[in-house]
Amino acid sequence: MESKPLLHGGRRPSASRPPIAGGSRHALWVSWLTPLLYLGQARPLEMDDLCSLDPASRAHVIALHFKQQWGPEKRRVQPRVWLCLLKAFGRPFFLAGCMKLLADVLQFVTPMVLAALLHFMASDVPMAQGYMYVSILFGVSLAQSAFLRQYFCYCADVGLYVKSALVAMTYDKALHLALSVRQQTSSASIVGLVTTDVQKLRDASPYLHALWYATLQICMATYLLYSFVGVATFVGIAVAVIMTPLSSCLATKATAAHAQLHTLASSRQHTCDETLRGLKMVKMQTWEEHCLARLSTLRDAELKQLTLVARLRSLSTTLFDATPLLMAMAVMGSHVYLTGAALNLATVLPSLLLLQMLRTPIALLPQVFSTLSEASASLDRITAFLVEVDQRRLTVGTLSAIGVRFEDADLSWQLPSIDAAEASFSSASNGLWQMRGIDLYVRAGELCAILGPHNSGKSTLLNALLNEVHCTSGRVMARGAFAYVAQKPFLRHTSIKENVLFGKPWEASWYACVMDVTGLTSLVLDNSALFPDHDETNMDSVPASVDPSLHVRIALARAVYQNADVYLLDDIFASMASATRDHIFGRCLRGLLRRKCILWVTNALAFVPLCDSVVLLEDGVVVEQGSITTVLCDDGPIHDLLQSHTLLDDAAVRLEPAPTGQDFVSPDPTPLLPTLTDAVASLKEHSGVYKRYLRACGGYGLAATSFVWYLSAQATTVLATSYLGFDESLLGLYVFATGHALYIGLLYMRSAISYRRGRVGSQRLFHTSLWHLLRAPLSFFEPSPVSALLATLASDIAVVDLEVPSTMHMLLHTLLLIGTTVGLVMLVTPWFALAVLPAMAALYALQRAYVPSANALQRLEAATREAMTAYVRECLLGLRSLHAYRIEGHCSANYYALLDAHQRVHVVVTATNHWLAVRVEWLGATLSALAAALVVNSKASGMAPLPLVAMALYYALQLTPTLHWALRVLAQVQGSHAALQRLESYDNLPMEAPLTSDLSLRGLESEKRGRLTFENVEVRYQPHEAPALTHLSFDVVAHEKIAVVGASGSGKSSLVMALMRLLELDAGVIRIDGVDIASMGLHDARRQVAYIPQDPILFSGTVRSNLDPFGIFGDDRLWAALRRAQLVSMVSSLDEPVTTRGRNFTVIERQLLCCARIWLKNASIVCLDEPAAVSWATPKDYALQEVRGAGRVC
C-alpha cells in the first residue's frame, strides 16, 4: 500500500483541468486563462481551481536535473553552483535576452514617429504620409508588446527553475546535515537560505540581462537625442550622472531608515504578540491600560521613524520624476545657448521622451550592481551550505540481534578542542560537560528504566542513540528501527490521525489497537464533546482544556504505530494522571511493546520495580545498573532511592527538560497548506471601508485639499510645456524652466501630504484596533490560534503604514495622467469621445476580471509561501524525531508538494499578469493609434492650435503604459481593502464590562475580609457549548484554605475564570464580602483576587516592570515582596532584564515572582493552580507556605 503523505497540498486538482504546458504559458493571448478569471470574478479562487504544473516543471524533476549537473561539480575544489544552473537552465535565459533585445530596439521608434508626426502637422505634405506614420506606430507598439511579454515569460521560467532547484537542494541538505554542522548553523540561517537567499537568486535573472540592455538603451537614447539637440545631449547626460549618486545616496538613506523602521515595528509587534498571547494574565492583573500605554510609546517611536521614511520616500519619488525635467531644462538651455536656435515642440517633445527613456537605465545600473552583489553573496552562502558534511548513521558493530550497546563510551554535546582532547576528556579540564565510561547493553524484550536527577545525562543517553550527541571515545552501536518520544514531543500541525500515522499506511485494526493502548480511544475517538471531528481534529484546534498529556500520548501512539524495534521514551509520564500512567504502562509498555527493546527515562519510581533492568545516572556517570531483581537485592543507590520513594508523592516529581534542547510543538503554530482555503475567505467590497479610512486620515476636507495639489501639479507641467509652442523665444524657455521648477516643488508637496495623511490614519486605526482587542473577551480568541490573528494584525498594520498611502498616491497620479491625455485629445478632435466610452467599458471589464483573481492569487501565493517556510521551521525543530524515524524521504516529498503548490500559484500569477498586460497594451496601442489618426485627420478638417495638437500626441503616445499601470495600481488598492476591512472589524468586537464602577467598593471599603460565596453559578465558554459549571454553590469564610480537586475538564479552571469575570455567568451570583462581583467594575473585581498559574507568564522588560508596571511602589516594598518570595538570592537587581515569557528564569523562579506579585497586590483571595506540579524545590515550598498563610487558596 502506498504511504500516506505527511502533508496534503489541499484537495487534489480536478482531473478535468489539463496541466499548464510550457508552450501555453508563452501563448500571446493566454486565452486558456480567461475561464479561470471569470470564475475568480464569481468567487474567490482556491487551489482546486488552478491548473497543475506540467511534469517538466515539477520540483522533483527540476531537482533531479540540477543534481545531474551538481554531482560532478561538487567534487571540485571550488564548486560553482552558478555554472550548474547555467548548464541546466541556460536555454530560457538566453531566449529571454533575445526577446528583450528586440523589444528595446522597437521602443525607440516611438520618439522618431512623434517627431515625424509633428513635422507632418506643421508642413504641407500628403495625408497618406501621416497615416503611414500612424500605421508604423501601431505595428511597432504591437510587436514591442509581444516581444516584451515573451521576455517576462522566459524570465519567469528561469526564476521557477532556479527557485525549485535551489530550494529543493537546500532543504534536502538541511535534513541530512552532520551534527557538528548543525551545532554551528542556526535554524534561522537555514530558513534564510531557502527564503531570502534563494529569492534573491530568483530575482537576479532580469538584473543579469539589465547589465547589457541598460547599456544598450543608454547608447541608443544618446544617439537619437544627439540627432535632435547635438552636443547639448552630453549636458543632459552630465545632469543624469550628477543626479545618479544623489539618488543612490537618498536610496541608501531610505533603505537604512526603512531597516530601522522594520526594527521598531518588530519590537512593537513582539510586544503586541507577547501581550495578546498573555492576555489572560494581563486581564487578571488589570494591566490593560499599562499594556496600551507601553504599546503606544513603542508606536510613537515607530511613527517618528515612519515620518522620516515618508519624507525620504517623497524626496526619492520627486527626484525620480524630476530627473528627466532637470535634464530637459539643461539640454534645452544648452541647445539654445550653443546654437542660438529657437526651441519648438517638434524638438522638445521627442527629446522629453528620449530623456525619460534615458533616465530609467541610468538609474537602474547602480541598483543592478547592488542587487547582483547581494545575489553573489547569497550564492556563496548556498554553495558553502551545499558542500557541508552529511550525517552518518550509527553502526551495527558487533550486534547480531535487535538491541543497543554502549562500550566504554564518552558522550558530549560539543566536540572538545584538539588541545583539550589531548589533555583530558573530563569536564573539569576542558569545561565541556560529558558522560564518561558508559557501558550498557539493552536487548529486545527488555524494558530498561533510566533514572537520575536533573542534568545527570538521561536525555543525553537517548540522544546518543539518535546520533545527536558526539561519541568522543568508545562505541555506540544499534540494530533495528527506532521510535522516539520526547518529553515535549514534536507533533506536526495536521490532524491527530496524520500525526499518528506519520507517513505509514493506515491499517484499521492496528490503528485501533494503538489508539486503545495509548488511551486515545476514550480521550479522542469516543469524546465527541471535546473532539467533534475525533482523530481528524487538527492540532491547532485542540481545546485548551484538554488533558495536558494529549501531546505525549499522540507521540507515543505514533511511536507504537511504527512497529519499530527500539523505543526511546523520555519521561513520558511527566504530565499524565495516575490512572493514565497505569493504563499505558500495563497495556502499552508491558503489553503491546513487551517484545521490544525499550529505554525509558523516567521519574515515576513506582513503576521501576516492574521493569526488567534499571540504570542510575549521576553527573554523567553510571552509578549503578543491572536487572531489577539484582539491584533490589543489593543495598545500593537504586534500592535506597526506591525505598525513599514510598515517603514521597510521585505525582509531584516532575523534572524540567534538559537544556540541551528537545523537540516541541510551538504554542500557536502557523497554519500550513491544508488550511489555505481560510486565507482566501470571501471579503465583500464596501465603500464604507474607504470612507472610514478617509475620516481617519483627516476627513473629506483634507482629501479635497490633497486633490487640489495633485491637479495643480498636473496643470503646471502641461501649461509650462505647451507654452513653448506659442512662444519660441527665450521667454518661452524661461517659462518652461520656471513652470517645471514649480512642478517639482508641487510633486514633493503632494507626495508629502499624501504620506502624512496616511500616517495619521494608520495611527488612529492602530490605536482603536488594539484597544478593542485588549478589551475583547477571551472567548473571542478561542476559535482560532492567536498566531493567526497576530500575523494578520502585523501584516495589516504594515499595509496601512506603507502600502495604502503609496498606492493611493500612485492611483491619483495615474488617473490624472489618463484624464489629461483624454482631455487633450478631445480638445483637438472631439470624435475621440466615441472611442473613450467603449475603451472605458473594456477596461472596466478587464479590471473586473483581473482584480478579484489577482488578489485571490496574491493571498494564495502568500499562503503557500508561508506554508513552505513554516514546514521548513517545523522540520528543523523536529529534526531529531525525523532522524529517529528515518522519514527524510517522506519529508522531502511533502516539501516538493508544497513547492509545487507554490509554483502552481506563481505560474498562474505570471500568466494573469501576462493576460492583463497584453490586452491593455494592445488596447492602449489601438487608442494611441486612433488618437494619432484623428489628429492627422484634423489637419484636413481644420486643425486646432499646433501646441495643443503636439501635447495631445505627446500624451497619447504614453497612454499604453499609463493604462497598464493604472489597472495594476487599482488592483493594489483593492488588495489593501482586506487589511482595512479587518482593522475595521475589530471595532465591532464584543466588549467586556466597564473596567470601573461607582458601585464596586460600597461593601468592601468598610471591611475587607475575603468571604467568598457562589450561589447556583452556571457558566459556559461559548453560547453553543455545554455549561462548564452547573448549579455550583458553596460558601467560604475569610482565611479558610480550600482545595479544589477533580479530573481534567471537571471545571477547576472554569471556577477561577468565573471568579475573575473572565467568563460572565449565565446564571447565579458570586459575592466577595457580600458584594455581587457583577456590580463591580472588572478591575475592581479582579483586584480582589490574586492568581498564580501552573505555567506562570512573565513579560519582557525588567523584574521591576513585571512586579510594578505602574510604578506605584518604592524599591523597599518591591525588595520586601521578593524577600518573602525567597527570590533575593536569585535576583541581583530590580532592573535585571526579563526576556520573552521569562525564559531566562526557571519555571520555579517564575512562580516565585508571581508569589511576589501577591504581596504587592494585597488581595483578599489567593488562587493557586497546582502549585506543587513543577518541582519539590525548598524555596518554593517555603514561599507557598507564606502564601497559604496570607489568604485563601483555591
PDB file of C-alpha atoms in Angstrom, residues 114-295:
ATOM      1  CA  LEU A 114       6.395  61.527 -32.798  1.00  0.00           C
ATOM      2  CA  ALA A 115       8.952  63.864 -34.372  1.00  0.00           C
ATOM      3  CA  ALA A 116       7.810  62.830 -37.846  1.00  0.00           C
ATOM      4  CA  LEU A 117       4.157  63.449 -36.967  1.00  0.00           C
ATOM      5  CA  LEU A 118       4.907  66.901 -35.546  1.00  0.00           C
ATOM      6  CA  HIS A 119       6.814  67.820 -38.715  1.00  0.00           C
ATOM      7  CA  PHE A 120       3.915  66.446 -40.763  1.00  0.00           C
ATOM      8  CA  MET A 121       1.378  68.580 -38.870  1.00  0.00           C
ATOM      9  CA  ALA A 122       3.483  71.703 -39.371  1.00  0.00           C
ATOM     10  CA  SER A 123       4.133  71.202 -43.102  1.00  0.00           C
ATOM     11  CA  ASP A 124       2.187  70.780 -46.271  1.00  0.00           C
ATOM     12  CA  VAL A 125       2.629  67.116 -47.197  1.00  0.00           C
ATOM     13  CA  PRO A 126       0.163  64.456 -48.395  1.00  0.00           C
ATOM     14  CA  MET A 127      -2.206  62.999 -45.777  1.00  0.00           C
ATOM     15  CA  ALA A 128      -1.084  59.483 -46.696  1.00  0.00           C
ATOM     16  CA  GLN A 129       2.264  60.193 -45.104  1.00  0.00           C
ATOM     17  CA  GLY A 130       0.595  60.978 -41.785  1.00  0.00           C
ATOM     18  CA  TYR A 131      -1.448  57.789 -41.908  1.00  0.00           C
ATOM     19  CA  MET A 132       1.722  55.864 -42.722  1.00  0.00           C
ATOM     20  CA  TYR A 133       3.339  57.185 -39.569  1.00  0.00           C
ATOM     21  CA  VAL A 134       0.283  56.131 -37.567  1.00  0.00           C
ATOM     22  CA  SER A 135       0.434  52.640 -39.083  1.00  0.00           C
ATOM     23  CA  ILE A 136       4.114  52.314 -38.189  1.00  0.00           C
ATOM     24  CA  LEU A 137       3.357  53.454 -34.659  1.00  0.00           C
ATOM     25  CA  PHE A 138       0.551  50.909 -34.300  1.00  0.00           C
ATOM     26  CA  GLY A 139       2.553  47.986 -35.701  1.00  0.00           C
ATOM     27  CA  VAL A 140       5.645  48.756 -33.648  1.00  0.00           C
ATOM     28  CA  SER A 141       3.595  49.036 -30.461  1.00  0.00           C
ATOM     29  CA  LEU A 142       2.011  45.623 -31.016  1.00  0.00           C
ATOM     30  CA  ALA A 143       5.332  43.975 -31.862  1.00  0.00           C
ATOM     31  CA  GLN A 144       7.074  45.529 -28.891  1.00  0.00           C
ATOM     32  CA  SER A 145       4.295  44.294 -26.600  1.00  0.00           C
ATOM     33  CA  ALA A 146       4.603  40.738 -27.960  1.00  0.00           C
ATOM     34  CA  PHE A 147       8.392  40.614 -27.559  1.00  0.00           C
ATOM     35  CA  LEU A 148       8.262  42.156 -24.086  1.00  0.00           C
ATOM     36  CA  ARG A 149       5.658  39.645 -22.879  1.00  0.00           C
ATOM     37  CA  GLN A 150       7.814  36.770 -24.111  1.00  0.00           C
ATOM     38  CA  TYR A 151      10.803  38.232 -22.274  1.00  0.00           C
ATOM     39  CA  PHE A 152       8.902  38.246 -18.991  1.00  0.00           C
ATOM     40  CA  CYS A 153       7.630  34.710 -19.614  1.00  0.00           C
ATOM     41  CA  TYR A 154      11.130  33.344 -20.163  1.00  0.00           C
ATOM     42  CA  CYS A 155      12.401  35.223 -17.099  1.00  0.00           C
ATOM     43  CA  ALA A 156       9.568  33.669 -15.076  1.00  0.00           C
ATOM     44  CA  ASP A 157      10.609  30.224 -16.361  1.00  0.00           C
ATOM     45  CA  VAL A 158      14.192  30.832 -15.274  1.00  0.00           C
ATOM     46  CA  GLY A 159      13.008  32.006 -11.875  1.00  0.00           C
ATOM     47  CA  LEU A 160      10.830  28.921 -11.477  1.00  0.00           C
ATOM     48  CA  TYR A 161      13.686  26.563 -12.343  1.00  0.00           C
ATOM     49  CA  VAL A 162      16.226  28.349 -10.143  1.00  0.00           C
ATOM     50  CA  LYS A 163      13.945  28.514  -7.131  1.00  0.00           C
ATOM     51  CA  SER A 164      12.738  24.919  -7.389  1.00  0.00           C
ATOM     52  CA  ALA A 165      16.258  23.563  -7.836  1.00  0.00           C
ATOM     53  CA  LEU A 166      17.939  25.541  -5.057  1.00  0.00           C
ATOM     54  CA  VAL A 167      15.086  25.306  -2.557  1.00  0.00           C
ATOM     55  CA  ALA A 168      14.833  21.547  -3.038  1.00  0.00           C
ATOM     56  CA  MET A 169      18.577  21.033  -2.766  1.00  0.00           C
ATOM     57  CA  THR A 170      18.912  23.286   0.288  1.00  0.00           C
ATOM     58  CA  TYR A 171      16.018  21.628   2.094  1.00  0.00           C
ATOM     59  CA  ASP A 172      17.319  18.128   1.369  1.00  0.00           C
ATOM     60  CA  LYS A 173      20.739  19.182   2.624  1.00  0.00           C
ATOM     61  CA  ALA A 174      19.228  20.566   5.825  1.00  0.00           C
ATOM     62  CA  LEU A 175      17.663  17.178   6.569  1.00  0.00           C
ATOM     63  CA  HIS A 176      20.999  15.386   6.250  1.00  0.00           C
ATOM     64  CA  LEU A 177      23.446  17.809   7.868  1.00  0.00           C
ATOM     65  CA  ALA A 178      26.013  16.328  10.187  1.00  0.00           C
ATOM     66  CA  LEU A 179      25.623  17.048  13.891  1.00  0.00           C
ATOM     67  CA  SER A 180      28.792  19.157  14.062  1.00  0.00           C
ATOM     68  CA  VAL A 181      27.489  21.365  11.244  1.00  0.00           C
ATOM     69  CA  ARG A 182      24.032  21.715  12.763  1.00  0.00           C
ATOM     70  CA  GLN A 183      25.537  22.838  16.045  1.00  0.00           C
ATOM     71  CA  GLN A 184      27.189  25.716  14.216  1.00  0.00           C
ATOM     72  CA  THR A 185      24.208  26.532  11.990  1.00  0.00           C
ATOM     73  CA  SER A 186      21.054  28.060  13.388  1.00  0.00           C
ATOM     74  CA  SER A 187      17.605  27.160  12.134  1.00  0.00           C
ATOM     75  CA  ALA A 188      17.036  30.811  11.282  1.00  0.00           C
ATOM     76  CA  SER A 189      20.038  30.839   8.942  1.00  0.00           C
ATOM     77  CA  ILE A 190      18.765  27.732   7.129  1.00  0.00           C
ATOM     78  CA  VAL A 191      15.314  29.265   6.792  1.00  0.00           C
ATOM     79  CA  GLY A 192      17.017  32.376   5.464  1.00  0.00           C
ATOM     80  CA  LEU A 193      18.761  30.305   2.809  1.00  0.00           C
ATOM     81  CA  VAL A 194      15.549  28.755   1.446  1.00  0.00           C
ATOM     82  CA  THR A 195      13.610  32.016   1.599  1.00  0.00           C
ATOM     83  CA  THR A 196      15.680  35.180   1.328  1.00  0.00           C
ATOM     84  CA  ASP A 197      18.813  33.919  -0.420  1.00  0.00           C
ATOM     85  CA  VAL A 198      17.022  31.752  -2.965  1.00  0.00           C
ATOM     86  CA  GLN A 199      14.580  34.570  -3.694  1.00  0.00           C
ATOM     87  CA  LYS A 200      17.490  36.938  -4.364  1.00  0.00           C
ATOM     88  CA  LEU A 201      18.891  34.489  -6.882  1.00  0.00           C
ATOM     89  CA  ARG A 202      15.489  34.051  -8.461  1.00  0.00           C
ATOM     90  CA  ASP A 203      15.170  37.813  -8.866  1.00  0.00           C
ATOM     91  CA  ALA A 204      18.708  38.131 -10.241  1.00  0.00           C
ATOM     92  CA  SER A 205      17.843  36.819 -13.712  1.00  0.00           C
ATOM     93  CA  PRO A 206      16.328  40.084 -15.043  1.00  0.00           C
ATOM     94  CA  TYR A 207      19.192  42.054 -13.486  1.00  0.00           C
ATOM     95  CA  LEU A 208      21.750  39.939 -15.313  1.00  0.00           C
ATOM     96  CA  HIS A 209      20.074  40.997 -18.554  1.00  0.00           C
ATOM     97  CA  ALA A 210      19.945  44.583 -17.299  1.00  0.00           C
ATOM     98  CA  LEU A 211      23.731  44.719 -17.433  1.00  0.00           C
ATOM     99  CA  TRP A 212      23.640  44.740 -21.223  1.00  0.00           C
ATOM    100  CA  TYR A 213      20.222  46.155 -22.059  1.00  0.00           C
ATOM    101  CA  ALA A 214      20.677  49.202 -19.778  1.00  0.00           C
ATOM    102  CA  THR A 215      23.916  49.958 -21.614  1.00  0.00           C
ATOM    103  CA  LEU A 216      22.183  49.438 -24.954  1.00  0.00           C
ATOM    104  CA  GLN A 217      19.335  51.768 -24.015  1.00  0.00           C
ATOM    105  CA  ILE A 218      21.751  54.483 -22.893  1.00  0.00           C
ATOM    106  CA  CYS A 219      23.682  54.263 -26.142  1.00  0.00           C
ATOM    107  CA  MET A 220      20.602  54.308 -28.389  1.00  0.00           C
ATOM    108  CA  ALA A 221      18.895  57.109 -26.460  1.00  0.00           C
ATOM    109  CA  THR A 222      22.079  59.178 -26.547  1.00  0.00           C
ATOM    110  CA  TYR A 223      22.495  58.675 -30.286  1.00  0.00           C
ATOM    111  CA  LEU A 224      18.904  59.659 -31.071  1.00  0.00           C
ATOM    112  CA  LEU A 225      18.928  62.585 -28.664  1.00  0.00           C
ATOM    113  CA  TYR A 226      22.111  63.832 -30.324  1.00  0.00           C
ATOM    114  CA  SER A 227      20.250  63.889 -33.635  1.00  0.00           C
ATOM    115  CA  PHE A 228      17.789  66.387 -32.109  1.00  0.00           C
ATOM    116  CA  VAL A 229      19.895  68.686 -29.923  1.00  0.00           C
ATOM    117  CA  GLY A 230      23.502  67.916 -30.826  1.00  0.00           C
ATOM    118  CA  VAL A 231      26.231  68.323 -28.219  1.00  0.00           C
ATOM    119  CA  ALA A 232      23.683  69.559 -25.673  1.00  0.00           C
ATOM    120  CA  THR A 233      22.909  65.872 -25.231  1.00  0.00           C
ATOM    121  CA  PHE A 234      26.028  65.428 -23.146  1.00  0.00           C
ATOM    122  CA  VAL A 235      24.943  68.224 -20.813  1.00  0.00           C
ATOM    123  CA  GLY A 236      21.808  66.239 -20.101  1.00  0.00           C
ATOM    124  CA  ILE A 237      23.847  63.101 -19.540  1.00  0.00           C
ATOM    125  CA  ALA A 238      26.067  65.049 -17.155  1.00  0.00           C
ATOM    126  CA  VAL A 239      22.990  66.093 -15.178  1.00  0.00           C
ATOM    127  CA  ALA A 240      21.865  62.460 -15.071  1.00  0.00           C
ATOM    128  CA  VAL A 241      25.311  61.365 -13.912  1.00  0.00           C
ATOM    129  CA  ILE A 242      25.198  64.007 -11.147  1.00  0.00           C
ATOM    130  CA  MET A 243      21.692  63.000 -10.122  1.00  0.00           C
ATOM    131  CA  THR A 244      22.521  59.288 -10.016  1.00  0.00           C
ATOM    132  CA  PRO A 245      24.803  59.366  -6.945  1.00  0.00           C
ATOM    133  CA  LEU A 246      22.364  61.746  -5.286  1.00  0.00           C
ATOM    134  CA  SER A 247      19.554  59.281  -5.951  1.00  0.00           C
ATOM    135  CA  SER A 248      21.749  56.414  -4.755  1.00  0.00           C
ATOM    136  CA  CYS A 249      22.624  58.284  -1.561  1.00  0.00           C
ATOM    137  CA  LEU A 250      18.960  59.016  -0.978  1.00  0.00           C
ATOM    138  CA  ALA A 251      18.078  55.392  -1.671  1.00  0.00           C
ATOM    139  CA  THR A 252      20.759  54.241   0.789  1.00  0.00           C
ATOM    140  CA  LYS A 253      19.400  56.541   3.480  1.00  0.00           C
ATOM    141  CA  ALA A 254      15.874  55.387   2.710  1.00  0.00           C
ATOM    142  CA  THR A 255      16.956  51.749   2.957  1.00  0.00           C
ATOM    143  CA  ALA A 256      18.669  52.381   6.301  1.00  0.00           C
ATOM    144  CA  ALA A 257      15.641  54.279   7.569  1.00  0.00           C
ATOM    145  CA  HIS A 258      13.345  51.500   6.413  1.00  0.00           C
ATOM    146  CA  ALA A 259      15.531  48.918   8.146  1.00  0.00           C
ATOM    147  CA  GLN A 260      15.319  50.945  11.363  1.00  0.00           C
ATOM    148  CA  LEU A 261      11.563  51.196  10.889  1.00  0.00           C
ATOM    149  CA  HIS A 262      11.416  47.427  10.487  1.00  0.00           C
ATOM    150  CA  THR A 263      13.369  47.031  13.731  1.00  0.00           C
ATOM    151  CA  LEU A 264      10.988  49.331  15.590  1.00  0.00           C
ATOM    152  CA  ALA A 265       7.966  47.622  14.028  1.00  0.00           C
ATOM    153  CA  SER A 266       9.363  44.223  15.038  1.00  0.00           C
ATOM    154  CA  SER A 267       9.854  45.465  18.593  1.00  0.00           C
ATOM    155  CA  ARG A 268       6.302  46.783  18.699  1.00  0.00           C
ATOM    156  CA  GLN A 269       4.956  43.597  17.143  1.00  0.00           C
ATOM    157  CA  HIS A 270       6.944  41.480  19.590  1.00  0.00           C
ATOM    158  CA  THR A 271       5.394  43.365  22.500  1.00  0.00           C
ATOM    159  CA  CYS A 272       1.962  43.132  20.891  1.00  0.00           C
ATOM    160  CA  ASP A 273       2.413  39.383  20.384  1.00  0.00           C
ATOM    161  CA  GLU A 274       3.546  38.952  23.957  1.00  0.00           C
ATOM    162  CA  THR A 275       0.611  40.977  25.259  1.00  0.00           C
ATOM    163  CA  LEU A 276      -2.078  39.168  23.296  1.00  0.00           C
ATOM    164  CA  ARG A 277      -0.583  35.729  23.960  1.00  0.00           C
ATOM    165  CA  GLY A 278      -0.577  36.547  27.660  1.00  0.00           C
ATOM    166  CA  LEU A 279      -3.878  38.416  27.553  1.00  0.00           C
ATOM    167  CA  LYS A 280      -5.395  36.199  30.227  1.00  0.00           C
ATOM    168  CA  MET A 281      -2.675  37.220  32.668  1.00  0.00           C
ATOM    169  CA  VAL A 282      -2.950  40.863  31.541  1.00  0.00           C
ATOM    170  CA  LYS A 283      -6.652  40.875  32.368  1.00  0.00           C
ATOM    171  CA  MET A 284      -6.142  39.090  35.694  1.00  0.00           C
ATOM    172  CA  GLN A 285      -3.504  41.631  36.707  1.00  0.00           C
ATOM    173  CA  THR A 286      -5.669  44.568  35.428  1.00  0.00           C
ATOM    174  CA  TRP A 287      -2.828  45.746  33.184  1.00  0.00           C
ATOM    175  CA  GLU A 288      -4.796  46.678  30.054  1.00  0.00           C
ATOM    176  CA  GLU A 289      -4.077  50.412  30.305  1.00  0.00           C
ATOM    177  CA  HIS A 290      -0.414  49.755  31.056  1.00  0.00           C
ATOM    178  CA  CYS A 291      -0.089  47.494  28.006  1.00  0.00           C
ATOM    179  CA  LEU A 292      -1.835  50.047  25.807  1.00  0.00           C
ATOM    180  CA  ALA A 293       0.445  52.824  27.081  1.00  0.00           C
ATOM    181  CA  ARG A 294       3.517  50.670  26.565  1.00  0.00           C
ATOM    182  CA  LEU A 295       2.497  49.789  23.018  1.00  0.00           C
TER     183      LEU A 295
END
